Amino acid sequence: MSLYWGKDAIVLFPEWPNQSVSMYFLAILFVFFLGMVIELLPNQPTIKQGTNHIKGGLIQAIIYFFRIIFHYFVMLAVMSFNIGIFIAAVAGHTLGFFLVKSRAIYVANKKQNLESSVAIDEI
């Protein structure tokens, strides 16, 4: 097995993308989307304080369930050894990571600016 480039791949299901350029492009978008969603789904979802422990655990388990399913789908798609699918998976993970981390930095900066403005107002 070696990496190859072309629309003649089997991605996740037999006869998909079925040697069609449009279906191959759809497969690339699907893998890209899955890679991005994996990064967007939180590792540890924030549960409001005071939430029932059973309900909170169930919510975390459901999110984890879908995250793992998406991980395995991307892994199986990349195992098609198609370079386009591989690039789509890496790009999806990268964009998702960028969105998550840039949002975290934005929230941290906003919180720091609010704290510094409160400190200035107290003086």
Short mmCIF file of C-alpha atoms in Angstrom, two decimals:
data_model
loop_
_atom_site.label_atom_id
_atom_site.label_comp_id
_atom_site.label_asym_id
_atom_site.label_seq_id
_atom_site.Cartn_x
_atom_site.Cartn_y
_atom_site.Cartn_z
CA MET A 1 0.00 0.00 0.00
CA SER A 2 1.19 3.47 -0.83
CA LEU A 3 -0.31 6.91 -1.06
CA TYR A 4 -1.86 7.81 -4.39
CA TRP A 5 -3.71 10.71 -5.94
CA GLY A 6 -6.95 10.34 -7.86
CA LYS A 7 -10.70 9.99 -7.75
CA ASP A 8 -10.57 6.19 -7.84
CA ALA A 9 -10.76 5.69 -4.09
CA ILE A 10 -13.05 3.82 -1.75
CA VAL A 11 -13.79 6.07 1.21
CA LEU A 12 -15.69 4.57 4.15
CA PHE A 13 -18.29 2.70 2.06
CA PRO A 14 -18.03 0.40 -0.96
CA GLU A 15 -18.71 2.14 -4.26
CA TRP A 16 -18.27 5.60 -2.74
CA PRO A 17 -17.15 7.94 -4.35
CA ASN A 18 -17.64 5.45 -7.24
CA GLN A 19 -15.03 6.98 -9.60
CA SER A 20 -17.01 10.19 -9.94
CA VAL A 21 -15.22 13.52 -9.62
CA SER A 22 -18.20 15.21 -7.96
CA MET A 23 -18.61 12.39 -5.43
CA TYR A 24 -14.86 12.41 -4.78
CA PHE A 25 -15.07 16.14 -4.05
CA LEU A 26 -18.02 15.45 -1.73
CA ALA A 27 -15.95 12.78 0.07
CA ILE A 28 -13.13 15.29 0.52
CA LEU A 29 -15.56 17.86 1.96
CA PHE A 30 -17.09 15.21 4.23
CA VAL A 31 -13.71 14.20 5.66
CA PHE A 32 -12.71 17.86 6.03
CA PHE A 33 -15.95 18.58 7.90
CA LEU A 34 -15.51 15.56 10.18
CA GLY A 35 -11.94 16.59 11.03
CA MET A 36 -13.11 20.09 11.87
CA VAL A 37 -16.04 18.87 14.00
CA ILE A 38 -13.73 16.58 15.98
CA GLU A 39 -11.71 19.61 17.07
CA LEU A 40 -14.79 21.73 17.73
CA LEU A 41 -16.43 19.16 19.99
CA PRO A 42 -15.08 19.84 23.46
CA ASN A 43 -12.87 17.35 25.24
CA GLN A 44 -14.61 18.19 28.47
CA PRO A 45 -17.91 19.95 27.89
CA THR A 46 -18.76 22.68 30.33
CA ILE A 47 -21.64 21.60 32.50
CA LYS A 48 -23.40 24.26 34.55
CA GLN A 49 -22.78 24.11 38.26
CA GLY A 50 -25.66 22.46 40.09
CA THR A 51 -26.57 20.15 37.18
CA ASN A 52 -27.70 16.67 38.14
CA HIS A 53 -24.63 14.39 38.08
CA ILE A 54 -26.45 11.75 36.04
CA LYS A 55 -27.62 14.27 33.46
CA GLY A 56 -24.18 15.92 33.30
CA GLY A 57 -22.43 12.57 32.90
CA LEU A 58 -24.89 11.52 30.19
CA ILE A 59 -24.31 14.73 28.22
CA GLN A 60 -20.54 14.24 28.43
CA ALA A 61 -20.84 10.59 27.40
CA ILE A 62 -22.99 11.45 24.35
CA ILE A 63 -20.55 14.12 23.18
CA TYR A 64 -17.65 11.73 23.73
CA PHE A 65 -19.52 9.00 21.81
CA PHE A 66 -19.90 11.19 18.72
CA ARG A 67 -16.35 12.49 18.98
CA ILE A 68 -14.94 8.94 18.99
CA ILE A 69 -17.19 7.89 16.08
CA PHE A 70 -15.97 10.86 14.05
CA HIS A 71 -12.34 10.02 14.94
CA TYR A 72 -12.77 6.48 13.66
CA PHE A 73 -14.51 7.66 10.47
CA VAL A 74 -11.62 10.00 9.69
CA MET A 75 -9.11 7.27 10.49
CA LEU A 76 -10.88 4.81 8.17
CA ALA A 77 -11.11 7.44 5.42
CA VAL A 78 -7.39 8.17 5.66
CA MET A 79 -6.74 4.42 5.44
CA SER A 80 -7.94 4.65 1.83
CA PHE A 81 -4.37 5.95 1.24
CA ASN A 82 -5.70 8.73 -1.01
CA ILE A 83 -3.65 11.92 -0.78
CA GLY A 84 -6.69 14.18 -1.30
CA ILE A 85 -8.53 12.53 1.60
CA PHE A 86 -5.41 12.72 3.77
CA ILE A 87 -4.97 16.44 3.05
CA ALA A 88 -8.67 17.06 3.75
CA ALA A 89 -8.42 15.30 7.13
CA VAL A 90 -5.31 17.22 8.18
CA ALA A 91 -6.73 20.54 6.95
CA GLY A 92 -10.03 19.92 8.77
CA HIS A 93 -8.26 19.14 12.03
CA THR A 94 -6.04 22.19 11.58
CA LEU A 95 -8.90 24.60 10.88
CA GLY A 96 -10.93 23.22 13.79
CA PHE A 97 -7.95 23.55 16.13
CA PHE A 98 -7.36 27.12 14.91
CA LEU A 99 -10.99 28.08 15.53
CA VAL A 100 -11.02 26.57 19.02
CA LYS A 101 -7.72 28.12 20.11
CA SER A 102 -8.34 31.54 18.57
CA ARG A 103 -11.70 31.67 20.36
CA ALA A 104 -10.01 30.69 23.65
CA ILE A 105 -7.42 33.43 23.22
CA TYR A 106 -10.16 35.96 22.37
CA VAL A 107 -12.15 35.03 25.51
CA ALA A 108 -9.01 35.18 27.70
CA ASN A 109 -8.05 38.61 26.32
CA LYS A 110 -11.60 39.90 26.75
CA LYS A 111 -11.65 38.68 30.36
CA GLN A 112 -8.27 40.28 31.03
CA ASN A 113 -9.41 43.59 29.51
CA LEU A 114 -12.55 43.55 31.68
CA GLU A 115 -10.50 42.86 34.81
CA SER A 116 -8.04 45.64 34.01
CA SER A 117 -10.83 48.12 33.30
CA VAL A 118 -12.49 47.23 36.63
CA ALA A 119 -9.17 47.74 38.42
CA ILE A 120 -8.75 51.16 36.78
CA ASP A 121 -12.30 52.17 37.75
CA GLU A 122 -11.61 51.24 41.39
CA ILE A 123 -8.61 53.60 41.52
#
